[in-house]
Short mmCIF file of C-alpha atoms in Angstrom, two decimals:
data_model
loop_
_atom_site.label_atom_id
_atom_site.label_comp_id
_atom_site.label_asym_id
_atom_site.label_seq_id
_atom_site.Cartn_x
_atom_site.Cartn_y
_atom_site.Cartn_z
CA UNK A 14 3.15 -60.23 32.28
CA UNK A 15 1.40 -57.12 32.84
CA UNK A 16 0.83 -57.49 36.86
CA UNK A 17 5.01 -58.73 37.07
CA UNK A 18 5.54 -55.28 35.53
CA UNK A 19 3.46 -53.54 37.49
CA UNK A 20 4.28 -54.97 40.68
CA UNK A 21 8.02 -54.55 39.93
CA UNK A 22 7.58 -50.69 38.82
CA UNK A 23 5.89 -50.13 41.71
CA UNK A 24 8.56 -52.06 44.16
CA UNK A 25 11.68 -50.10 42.24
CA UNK A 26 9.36 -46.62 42.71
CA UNK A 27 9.04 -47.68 46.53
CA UNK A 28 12.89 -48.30 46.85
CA UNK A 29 13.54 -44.88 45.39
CA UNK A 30 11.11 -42.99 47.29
CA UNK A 31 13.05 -44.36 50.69
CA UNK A 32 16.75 -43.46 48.96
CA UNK A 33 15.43 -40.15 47.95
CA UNK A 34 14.64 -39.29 51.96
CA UNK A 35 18.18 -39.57 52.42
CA UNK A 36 19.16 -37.11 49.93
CA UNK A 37 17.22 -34.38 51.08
CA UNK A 38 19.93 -31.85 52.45
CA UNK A 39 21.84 -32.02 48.27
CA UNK A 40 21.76 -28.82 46.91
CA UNK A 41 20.71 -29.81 43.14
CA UNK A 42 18.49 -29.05 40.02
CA UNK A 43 17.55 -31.84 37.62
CA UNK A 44 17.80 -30.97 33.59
CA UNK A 45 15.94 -31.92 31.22
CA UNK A 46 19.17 -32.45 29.13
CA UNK A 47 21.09 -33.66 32.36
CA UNK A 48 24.55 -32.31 30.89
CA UNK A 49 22.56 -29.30 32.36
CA UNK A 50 22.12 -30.18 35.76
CA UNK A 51 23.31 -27.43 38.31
CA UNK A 52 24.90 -29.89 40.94
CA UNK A 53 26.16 -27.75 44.25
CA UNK A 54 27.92 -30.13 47.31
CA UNK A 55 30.29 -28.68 49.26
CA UNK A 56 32.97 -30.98 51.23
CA UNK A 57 31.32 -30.05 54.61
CA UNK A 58 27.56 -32.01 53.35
CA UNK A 59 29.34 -35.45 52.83
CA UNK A 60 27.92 -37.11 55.30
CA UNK A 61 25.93 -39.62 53.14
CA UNK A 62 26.58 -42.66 50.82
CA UNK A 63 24.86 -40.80 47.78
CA UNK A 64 26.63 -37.38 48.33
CA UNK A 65 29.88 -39.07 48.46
CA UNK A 66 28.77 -41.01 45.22
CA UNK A 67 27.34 -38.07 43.22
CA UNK A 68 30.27 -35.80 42.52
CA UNK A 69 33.96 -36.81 43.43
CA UNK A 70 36.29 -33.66 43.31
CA UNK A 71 39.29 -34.60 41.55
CA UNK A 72 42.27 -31.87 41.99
CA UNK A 73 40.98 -28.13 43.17
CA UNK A 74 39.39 -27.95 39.34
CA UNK A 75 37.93 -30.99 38.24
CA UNK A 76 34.98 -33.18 38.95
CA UNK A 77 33.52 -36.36 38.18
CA UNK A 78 29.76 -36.59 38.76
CA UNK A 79 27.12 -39.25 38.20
CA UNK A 80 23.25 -39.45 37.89
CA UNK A 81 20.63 -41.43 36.06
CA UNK A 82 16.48 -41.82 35.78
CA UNK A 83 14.03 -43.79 35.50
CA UNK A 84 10.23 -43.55 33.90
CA UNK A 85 7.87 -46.11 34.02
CA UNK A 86 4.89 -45.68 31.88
CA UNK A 87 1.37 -47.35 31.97
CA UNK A 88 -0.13 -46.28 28.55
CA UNK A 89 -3.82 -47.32 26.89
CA UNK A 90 -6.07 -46.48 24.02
CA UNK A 91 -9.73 -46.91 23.05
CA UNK A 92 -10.44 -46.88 19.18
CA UNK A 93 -7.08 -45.96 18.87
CA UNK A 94 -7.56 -45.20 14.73
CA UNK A 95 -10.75 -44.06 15.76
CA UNK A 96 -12.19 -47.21 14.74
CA UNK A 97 -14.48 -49.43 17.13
CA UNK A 98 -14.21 -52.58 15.15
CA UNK A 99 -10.26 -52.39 16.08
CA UNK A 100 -8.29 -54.49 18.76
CA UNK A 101 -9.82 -52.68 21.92
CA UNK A 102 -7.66 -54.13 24.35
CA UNK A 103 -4.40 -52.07 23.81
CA UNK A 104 -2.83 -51.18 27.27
CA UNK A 105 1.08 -51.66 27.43
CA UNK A 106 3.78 -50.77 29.70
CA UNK A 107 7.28 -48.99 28.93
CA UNK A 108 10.52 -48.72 30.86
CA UNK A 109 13.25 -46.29 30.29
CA UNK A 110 16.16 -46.24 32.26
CA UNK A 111 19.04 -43.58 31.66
CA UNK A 112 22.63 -43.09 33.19
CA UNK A 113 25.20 -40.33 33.11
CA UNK A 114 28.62 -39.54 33.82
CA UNK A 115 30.50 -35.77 33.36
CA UNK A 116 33.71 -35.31 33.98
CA UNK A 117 34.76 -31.67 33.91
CA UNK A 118 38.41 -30.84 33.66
CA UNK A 119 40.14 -28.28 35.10
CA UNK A 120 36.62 -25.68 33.21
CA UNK A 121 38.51 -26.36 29.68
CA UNK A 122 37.14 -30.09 28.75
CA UNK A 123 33.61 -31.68 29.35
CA UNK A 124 33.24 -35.33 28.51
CA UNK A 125 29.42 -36.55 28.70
CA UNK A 126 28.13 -40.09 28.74
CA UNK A 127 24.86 -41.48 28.71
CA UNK A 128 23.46 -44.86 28.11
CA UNK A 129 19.91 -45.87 27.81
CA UNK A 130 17.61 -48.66 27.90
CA UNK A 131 13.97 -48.16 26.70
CA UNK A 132 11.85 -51.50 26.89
CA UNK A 133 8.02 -51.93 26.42
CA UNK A 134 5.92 -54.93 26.89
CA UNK A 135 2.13 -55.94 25.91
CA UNK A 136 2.14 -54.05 22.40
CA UNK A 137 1.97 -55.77 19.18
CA UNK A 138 2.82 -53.34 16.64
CA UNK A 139 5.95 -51.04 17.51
CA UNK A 140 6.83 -47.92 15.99
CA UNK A 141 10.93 -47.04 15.90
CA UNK A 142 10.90 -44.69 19.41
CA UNK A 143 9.32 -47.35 21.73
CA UNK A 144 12.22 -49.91 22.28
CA UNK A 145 16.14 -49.59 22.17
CA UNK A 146 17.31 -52.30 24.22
CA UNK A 147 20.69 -50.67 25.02
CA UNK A 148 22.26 -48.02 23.45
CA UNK A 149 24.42 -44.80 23.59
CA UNK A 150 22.14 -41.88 23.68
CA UNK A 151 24.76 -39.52 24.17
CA UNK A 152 28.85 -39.40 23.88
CA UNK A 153 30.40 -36.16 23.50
CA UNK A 154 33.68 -34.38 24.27
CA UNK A 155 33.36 -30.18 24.76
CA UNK A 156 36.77 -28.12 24.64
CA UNK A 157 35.59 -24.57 26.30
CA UNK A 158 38.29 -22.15 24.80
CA UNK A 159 37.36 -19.31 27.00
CA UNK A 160 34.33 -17.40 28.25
CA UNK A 161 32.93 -17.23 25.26
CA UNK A 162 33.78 -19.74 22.31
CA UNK A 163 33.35 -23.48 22.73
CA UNK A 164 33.54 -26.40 20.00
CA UNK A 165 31.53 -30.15 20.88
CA UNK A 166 32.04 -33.36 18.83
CA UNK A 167 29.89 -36.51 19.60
CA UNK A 168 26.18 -37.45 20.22
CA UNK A 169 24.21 -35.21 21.72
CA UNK A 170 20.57 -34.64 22.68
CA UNK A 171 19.87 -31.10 20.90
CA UNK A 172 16.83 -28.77 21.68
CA UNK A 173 16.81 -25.46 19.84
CA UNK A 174 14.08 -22.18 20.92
CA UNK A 175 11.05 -23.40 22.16
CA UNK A 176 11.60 -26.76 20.84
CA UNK A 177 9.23 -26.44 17.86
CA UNK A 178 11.43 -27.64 14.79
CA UNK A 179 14.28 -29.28 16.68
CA UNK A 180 13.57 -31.13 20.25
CA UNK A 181 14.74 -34.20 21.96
CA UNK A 182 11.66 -36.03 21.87
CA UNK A 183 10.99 -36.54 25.47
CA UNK A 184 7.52 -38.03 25.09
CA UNK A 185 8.28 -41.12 23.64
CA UNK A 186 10.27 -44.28 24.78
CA UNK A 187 13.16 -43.36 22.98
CA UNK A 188 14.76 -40.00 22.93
CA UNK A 189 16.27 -38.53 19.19
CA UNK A 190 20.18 -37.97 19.38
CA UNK A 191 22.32 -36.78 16.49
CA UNK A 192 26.06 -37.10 15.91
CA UNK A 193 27.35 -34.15 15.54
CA UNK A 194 29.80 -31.06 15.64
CA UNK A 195 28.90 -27.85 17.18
CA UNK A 196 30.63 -24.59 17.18
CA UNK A 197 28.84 -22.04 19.69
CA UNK A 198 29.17 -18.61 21.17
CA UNK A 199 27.98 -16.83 24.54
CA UNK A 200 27.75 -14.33 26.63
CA UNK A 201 24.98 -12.97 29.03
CA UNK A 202 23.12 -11.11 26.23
CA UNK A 203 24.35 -13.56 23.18
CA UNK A 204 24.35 -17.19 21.92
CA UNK A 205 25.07 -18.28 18.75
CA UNK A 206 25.78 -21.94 17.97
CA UNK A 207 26.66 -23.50 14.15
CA UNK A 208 26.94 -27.43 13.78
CA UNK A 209 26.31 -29.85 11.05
CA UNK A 210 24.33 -33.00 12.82
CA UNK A 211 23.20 -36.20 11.46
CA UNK A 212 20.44 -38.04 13.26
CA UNK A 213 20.85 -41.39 15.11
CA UNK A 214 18.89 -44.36 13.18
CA UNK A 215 17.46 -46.46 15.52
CA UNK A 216 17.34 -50.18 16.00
CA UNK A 217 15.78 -52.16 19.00
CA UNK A 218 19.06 -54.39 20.02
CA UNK A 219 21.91 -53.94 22.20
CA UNK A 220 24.18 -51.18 20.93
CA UNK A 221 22.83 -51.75 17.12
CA UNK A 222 21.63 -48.08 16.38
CA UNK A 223 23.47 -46.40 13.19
CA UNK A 224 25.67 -43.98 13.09
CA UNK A 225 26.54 -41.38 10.05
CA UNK A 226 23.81 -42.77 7.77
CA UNK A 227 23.80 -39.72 5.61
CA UNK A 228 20.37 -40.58 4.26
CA UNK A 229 19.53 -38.06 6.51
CA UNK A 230 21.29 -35.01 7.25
CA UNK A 231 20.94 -31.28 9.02
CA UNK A 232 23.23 -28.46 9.42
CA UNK A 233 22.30 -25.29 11.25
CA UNK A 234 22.90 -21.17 12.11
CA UNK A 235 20.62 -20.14 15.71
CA UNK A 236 21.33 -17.04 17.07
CA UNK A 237 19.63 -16.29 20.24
CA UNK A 238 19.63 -12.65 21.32
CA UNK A 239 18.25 -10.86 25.01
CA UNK A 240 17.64 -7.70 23.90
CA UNK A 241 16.79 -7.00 27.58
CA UNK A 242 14.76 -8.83 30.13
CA UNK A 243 11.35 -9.27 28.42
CA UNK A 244 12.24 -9.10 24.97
CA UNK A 245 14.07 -11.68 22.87
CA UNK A 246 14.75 -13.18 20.05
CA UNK A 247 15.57 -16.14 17.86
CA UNK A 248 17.00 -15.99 14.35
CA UNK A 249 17.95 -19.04 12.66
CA UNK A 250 18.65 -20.84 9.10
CA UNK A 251 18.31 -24.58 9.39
CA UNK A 252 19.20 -26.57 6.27
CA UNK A 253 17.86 -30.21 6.14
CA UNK A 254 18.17 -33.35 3.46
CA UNK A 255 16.70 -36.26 3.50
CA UNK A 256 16.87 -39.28 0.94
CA UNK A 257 13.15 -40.84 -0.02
CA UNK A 258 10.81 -38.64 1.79
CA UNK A 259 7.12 -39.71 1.84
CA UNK A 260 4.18 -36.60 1.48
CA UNK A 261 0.86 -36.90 0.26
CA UNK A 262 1.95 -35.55 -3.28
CA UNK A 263 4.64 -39.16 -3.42
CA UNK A 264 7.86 -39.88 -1.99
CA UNK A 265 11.56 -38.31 -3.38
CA UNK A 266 14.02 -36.56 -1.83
CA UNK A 267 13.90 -33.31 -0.12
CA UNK A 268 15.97 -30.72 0.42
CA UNK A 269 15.08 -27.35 1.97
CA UNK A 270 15.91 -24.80 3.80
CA UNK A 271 14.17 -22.77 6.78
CA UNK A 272 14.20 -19.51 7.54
CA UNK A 273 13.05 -18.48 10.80
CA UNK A 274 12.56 -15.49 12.94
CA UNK A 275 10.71 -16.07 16.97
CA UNK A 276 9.84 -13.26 19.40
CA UNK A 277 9.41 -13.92 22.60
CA UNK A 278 9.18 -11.91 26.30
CA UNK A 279 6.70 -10.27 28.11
CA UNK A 280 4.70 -7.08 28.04
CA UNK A 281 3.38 -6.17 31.29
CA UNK A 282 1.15 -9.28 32.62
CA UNK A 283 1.39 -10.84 29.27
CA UNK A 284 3.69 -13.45 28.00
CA UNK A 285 3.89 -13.95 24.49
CA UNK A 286 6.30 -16.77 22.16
CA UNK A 287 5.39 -16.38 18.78
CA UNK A 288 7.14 -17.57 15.40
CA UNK A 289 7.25 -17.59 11.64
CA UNK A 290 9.36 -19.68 9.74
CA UNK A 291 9.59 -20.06 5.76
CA UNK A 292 10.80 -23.31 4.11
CA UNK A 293 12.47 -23.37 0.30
CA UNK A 294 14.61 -25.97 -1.76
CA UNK A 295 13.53 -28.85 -3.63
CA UNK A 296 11.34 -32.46 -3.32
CA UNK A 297 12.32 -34.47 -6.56
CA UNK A 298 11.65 -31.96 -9.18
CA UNK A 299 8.79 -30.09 -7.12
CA UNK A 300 10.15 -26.72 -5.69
CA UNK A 301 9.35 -25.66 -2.05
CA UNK A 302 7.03 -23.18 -0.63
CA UNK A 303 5.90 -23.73 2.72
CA UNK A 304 5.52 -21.82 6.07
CA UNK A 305 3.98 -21.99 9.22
CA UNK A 306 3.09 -19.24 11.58
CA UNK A 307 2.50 -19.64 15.68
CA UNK A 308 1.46 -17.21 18.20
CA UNK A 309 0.97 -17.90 21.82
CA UNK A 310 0.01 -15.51 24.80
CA UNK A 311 -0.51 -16.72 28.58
CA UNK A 312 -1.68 -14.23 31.31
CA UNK A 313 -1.75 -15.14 35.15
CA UNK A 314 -3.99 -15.72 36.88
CA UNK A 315 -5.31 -17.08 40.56
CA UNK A 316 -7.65 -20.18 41.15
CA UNK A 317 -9.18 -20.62 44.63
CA UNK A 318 -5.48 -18.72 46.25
CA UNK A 319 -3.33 -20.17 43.54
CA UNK A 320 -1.35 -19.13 40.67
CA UNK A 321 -1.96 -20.16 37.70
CA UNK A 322 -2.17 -18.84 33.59
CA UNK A 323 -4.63 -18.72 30.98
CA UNK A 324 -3.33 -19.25 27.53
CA UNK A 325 -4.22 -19.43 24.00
CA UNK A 326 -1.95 -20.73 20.87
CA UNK A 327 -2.59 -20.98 17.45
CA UNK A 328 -0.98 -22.34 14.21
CA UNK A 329 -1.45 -21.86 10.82
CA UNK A 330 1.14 -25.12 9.14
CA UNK A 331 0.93 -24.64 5.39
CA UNK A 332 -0.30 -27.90 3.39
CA UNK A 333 0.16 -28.50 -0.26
CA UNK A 334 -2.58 -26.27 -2.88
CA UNK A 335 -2.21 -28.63 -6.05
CA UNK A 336 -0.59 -31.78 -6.42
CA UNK A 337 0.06 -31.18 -10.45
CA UNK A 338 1.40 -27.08 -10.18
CA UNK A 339 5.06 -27.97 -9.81
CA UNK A 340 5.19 -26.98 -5.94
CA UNK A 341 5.25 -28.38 -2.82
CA UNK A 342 3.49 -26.37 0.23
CA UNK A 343 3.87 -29.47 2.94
CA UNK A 344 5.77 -27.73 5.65
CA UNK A 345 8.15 -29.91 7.44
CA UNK A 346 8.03 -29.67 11.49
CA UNK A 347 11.70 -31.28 10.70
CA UNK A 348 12.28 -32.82 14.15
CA UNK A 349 9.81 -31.98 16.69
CA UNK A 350 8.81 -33.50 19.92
CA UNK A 351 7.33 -36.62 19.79
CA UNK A 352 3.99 -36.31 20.54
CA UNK A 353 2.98 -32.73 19.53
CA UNK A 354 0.01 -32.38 21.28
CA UNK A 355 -0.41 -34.25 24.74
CA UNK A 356 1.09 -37.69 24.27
CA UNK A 357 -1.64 -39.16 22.28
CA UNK A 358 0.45 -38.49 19.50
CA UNK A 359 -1.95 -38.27 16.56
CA UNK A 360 -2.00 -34.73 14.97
CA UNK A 361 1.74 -33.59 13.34
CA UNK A 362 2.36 -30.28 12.60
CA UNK A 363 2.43 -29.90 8.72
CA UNK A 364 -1.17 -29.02 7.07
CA UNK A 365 -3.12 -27.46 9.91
CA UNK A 366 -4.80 -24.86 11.45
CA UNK A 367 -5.55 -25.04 14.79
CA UNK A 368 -6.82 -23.31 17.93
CA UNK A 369 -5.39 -24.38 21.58
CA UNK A 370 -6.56 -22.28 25.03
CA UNK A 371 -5.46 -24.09 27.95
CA UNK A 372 -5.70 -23.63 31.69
CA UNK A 373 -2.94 -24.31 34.15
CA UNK A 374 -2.77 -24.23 38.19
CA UNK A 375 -0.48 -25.35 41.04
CA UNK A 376 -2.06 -26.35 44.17
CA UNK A 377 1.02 -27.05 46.59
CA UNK A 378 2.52 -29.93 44.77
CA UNK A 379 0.18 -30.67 42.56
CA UNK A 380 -0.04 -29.40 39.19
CA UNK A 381 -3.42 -29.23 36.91
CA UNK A 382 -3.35 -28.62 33.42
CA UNK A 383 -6.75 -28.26 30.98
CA UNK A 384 -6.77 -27.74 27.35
CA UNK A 385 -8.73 -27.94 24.29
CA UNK A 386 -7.48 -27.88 20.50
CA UNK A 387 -9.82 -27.47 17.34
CA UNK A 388 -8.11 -28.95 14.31
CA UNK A 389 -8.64 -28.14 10.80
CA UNK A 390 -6.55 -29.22 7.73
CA UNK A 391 -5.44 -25.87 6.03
CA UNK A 392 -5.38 -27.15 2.27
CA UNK A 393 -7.74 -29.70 1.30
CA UNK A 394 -5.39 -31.25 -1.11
CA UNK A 395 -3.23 -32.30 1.83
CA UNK A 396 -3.59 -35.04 4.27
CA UNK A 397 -2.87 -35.52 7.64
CA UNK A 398 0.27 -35.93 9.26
CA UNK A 399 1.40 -37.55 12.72
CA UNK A 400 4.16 -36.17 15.36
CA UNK A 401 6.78 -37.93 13.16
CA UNK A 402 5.65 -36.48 10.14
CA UNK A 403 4.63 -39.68 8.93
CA UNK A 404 1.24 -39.50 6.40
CA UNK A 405 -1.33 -40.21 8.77
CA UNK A 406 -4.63 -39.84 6.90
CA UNK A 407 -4.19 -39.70 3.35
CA UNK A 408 -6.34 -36.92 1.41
CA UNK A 409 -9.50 -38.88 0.49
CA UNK A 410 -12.40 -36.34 0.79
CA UNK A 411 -12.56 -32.45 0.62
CA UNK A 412 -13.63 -32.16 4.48
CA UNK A 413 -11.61 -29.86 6.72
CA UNK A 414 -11.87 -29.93 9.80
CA UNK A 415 -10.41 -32.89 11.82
CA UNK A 416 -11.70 -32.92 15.31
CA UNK A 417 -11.96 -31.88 18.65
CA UNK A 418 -9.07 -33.02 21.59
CA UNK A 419 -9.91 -32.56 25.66
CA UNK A 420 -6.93 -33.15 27.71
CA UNK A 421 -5.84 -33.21 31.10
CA UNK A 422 -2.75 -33.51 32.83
CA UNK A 423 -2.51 -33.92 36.47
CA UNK A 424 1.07 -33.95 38.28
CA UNK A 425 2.33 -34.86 41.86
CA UNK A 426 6.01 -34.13 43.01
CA UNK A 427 6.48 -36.44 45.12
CA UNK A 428 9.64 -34.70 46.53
CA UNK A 429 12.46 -33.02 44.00
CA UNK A 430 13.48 -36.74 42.51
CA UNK A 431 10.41 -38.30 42.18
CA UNK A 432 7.10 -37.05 39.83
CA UNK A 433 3.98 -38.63 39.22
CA UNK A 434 1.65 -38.09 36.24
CA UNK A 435 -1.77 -39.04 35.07
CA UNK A 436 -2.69 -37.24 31.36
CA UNK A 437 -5.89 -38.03 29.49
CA UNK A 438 -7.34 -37.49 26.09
CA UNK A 439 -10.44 -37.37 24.32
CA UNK A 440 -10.69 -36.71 19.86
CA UNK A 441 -14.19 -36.21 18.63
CA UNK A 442 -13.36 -37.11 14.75
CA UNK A 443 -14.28 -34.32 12.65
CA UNK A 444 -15.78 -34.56 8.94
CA UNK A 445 -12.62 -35.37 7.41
CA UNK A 446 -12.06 -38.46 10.02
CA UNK A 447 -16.24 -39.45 9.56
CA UNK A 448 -15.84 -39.39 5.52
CA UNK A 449 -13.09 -41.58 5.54
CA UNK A 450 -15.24 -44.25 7.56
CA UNK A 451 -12.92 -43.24 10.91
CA UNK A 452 -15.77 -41.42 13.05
CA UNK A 453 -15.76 -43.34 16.41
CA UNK A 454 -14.25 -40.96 19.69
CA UNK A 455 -10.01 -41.89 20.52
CA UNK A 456 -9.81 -42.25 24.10
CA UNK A 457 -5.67 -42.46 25.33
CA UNK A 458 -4.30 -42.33 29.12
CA UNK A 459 -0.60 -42.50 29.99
CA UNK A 460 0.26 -42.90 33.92
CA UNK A 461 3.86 -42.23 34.01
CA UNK A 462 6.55 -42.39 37.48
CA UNK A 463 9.96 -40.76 37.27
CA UNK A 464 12.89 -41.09 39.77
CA UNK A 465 15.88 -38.74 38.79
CA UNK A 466 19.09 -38.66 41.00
#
């Protein structure tokens, strides 16, 4: 099973790498949200089947335009809990395949389609974002007023800031999609967007996932300001309930509210994206306290004739002080990329303090990326959560610090539709792991190929 999907990822990478050579004179940019994608063909370029298939013009004003992906992914884990006495032969593969259609009328209506198919073989025990047979990732109609004011209703992939409390998920199978209604502003220095969004439940079958299951719900203010053209900022409320959440302290529901405030720009050579954010409201009868704090600086630099930065983040994620004093202090990352740090997915961001300088070069088309993290748990009365938020490691000792992670990533652009990736990890298991009888070294790899046209 494993060598049939490997041969056949391989063949379909091999087809595309041959269709993408005959692409080559298409004036486009690939989004990450592909509603995004800045597609530019004039008339004169048609000379090719996938020019004439990519965007038909339909009138003088309106076009219809098509495009798709897919990811194959090769992923494996030693001591995966950081246990040696575990399954060690955990090595599965994953295939995601996406396609989009836009129609833009007359620049007053966007409709925006996209299914998706995310399928994995060779693992036993699957977690909600590794398979969706079929479903609709996104549906959405936008009616574009003027300049300025525009109103969307549908399902929508949603990434807000830096992607640190709301974010698409793109490092998992499955990506997170909400149905929703947005109300936004813009203009060069300005955007402002209000909408009231409830998350997409998935299920593995064919078109099965749920839709308006208010168990879950968020509703949001972000206003994004340029001040001028290295200093800006994000100010946002984001209100969030959710029906039988589970924290160290028990499960209930929680409602709360978070208030936050980034910076962001550059001051000379520097680059700097920091944020604070607060959190109130209620979990069962417990009130809400929590924050988190982040602060990250890059600086360029040059490695043997290349550009490259230096960087250095750090976080400070409030955990809870006292399970019997009537609060809560579990921040909630509400919906944050999948796999927080690299894709070995194992640290979540509520109840930690950690320190992350990284490295990062380009040498012609490749790209090399090197970074360390130190994590500690910032209240000892707190365990430890995972990208989903999910309670990880309960609190079982009085140990803080987690463990050390070494990871690489190393990148190949093939040409602009086709990217190859190799990223590896390494967690040392700090006191808190060792107490709790988990003290043998994680060791994850993820080869991933992506074709985008």
């Amino acid at each position: 099973m494993k060598a049939r999907f490997a041969v056949v990822a391989i063949c379909f990478i091999s087809m595309l790498v041959i269709r993408a050579q005959e692409t080559v004179g298409n004036q486009l940019e690939f989004s990450l949200l592909r509603q995004n994608d800045e597609i530019l063909i004039y008339p004169a370029d048609k000379n090719g089947l996938y020019e004439k298939l990519k965007q038909l013009q339909l009138g003088k004003r309106s076009t219809l335009s098509f495009g798709g992906s897919y990811r194959f992914q090769s992923e494996a884990f030693i001591n995966e809990q950081f246990s040696a006495e575990l399954d060690q032969g955990d090595i599965w593969f994953l295939n995601r395949f996406q396609f989009h259609t836009h129609l833009k009328v007359a620049e007053k209506l966007e409709l925006f389609a996209e299914i998706n198919s995310s399928l994995i073989s060779s693992k036993a025990n699957l977690s909600p974002v590794d398979r969706d047979d079929l479903a609709v990732n996104q549906f959405f109609a936008r009616y574009i007023f003027n300049d300025q004011w525009n109103l969307l209703l549908g399902r929508q992939n949603l990434r807000l800031g830096s992607g640190r409390l709301v974010d698409i998920r793109e490092g998992p199978n499955v990506r997170l999609s909400f149905d929703m209604a947005q109300l936004e502003f813009q203009n060069p220095q300005t955007n402002v967007t209000a909408f009231y969004a409830v998350p997409v439940r998935l299920e593995q079958g064919v078109f099965d996932n749920d839709a308006l299951d208010l168990q879950e719900s968020v509703a949001a203010l972000y206003w994004t300001q340029n001040w001028n053209k290295s200093n800006s900022t994000d100010v946002y409320a984001i209100y969030k309930e959710e029906e039988a959440k589970t924290w160290d302290s028990g499960t209930a529901d929680d409602n709360r509210l978070s208030l936050g405030l980034r910076h962001f720009g550059s001051l000379g050579k520097i680059a700097y994206n920091n944020e604070f954010v607060y959190q109130t409201g209620s979990f069962g009868n417990l009130d809400i306290r929590a924050w988190t704090a982040s602060f990250n600086l890059e600086y360029p630099i040059e490695i043997m004739g290349n550009k490259g930065v230096v960087g250095l983040k750090t976080e400070v994620i409030s955990g809870d002080k006292d399970a019997d004093d009537g609060v809560l202090n579990t921040f909630d990352g509400l919906y944050p990329r999948g796999a927080y740090f690299g894709r070995v997915a194992r640290i979540g961001p509520s109840n930690l303090f950690d320190i992350h300088p990284y490295v990062n070069t380009n040498l012609d088309r490749f790209s090399l990326e090197l970074d360390y993290v130190a994590f500690w748990r910032f209240s000892r009365e707190d365990g430890v959560y995972g990208p989903p938020l999910n309670l990880q490691y309960p609190s079982d000792n009085t140990r803080r610090f987690i463990g050390h992670q070494i990871g690489t990533i190393t990148s190949f652009a093939v040409n602009r539709s086709i990217s190859l990736e190799l990223e590896t990890n390494l967690i040392f298991p700090g006191d808190f792991l060792a107490d709790s009888g988990l003290d043998d070294t994680l060791f994850h790899t993820v080869f991933t190929a992506e074709f985008k046209f």
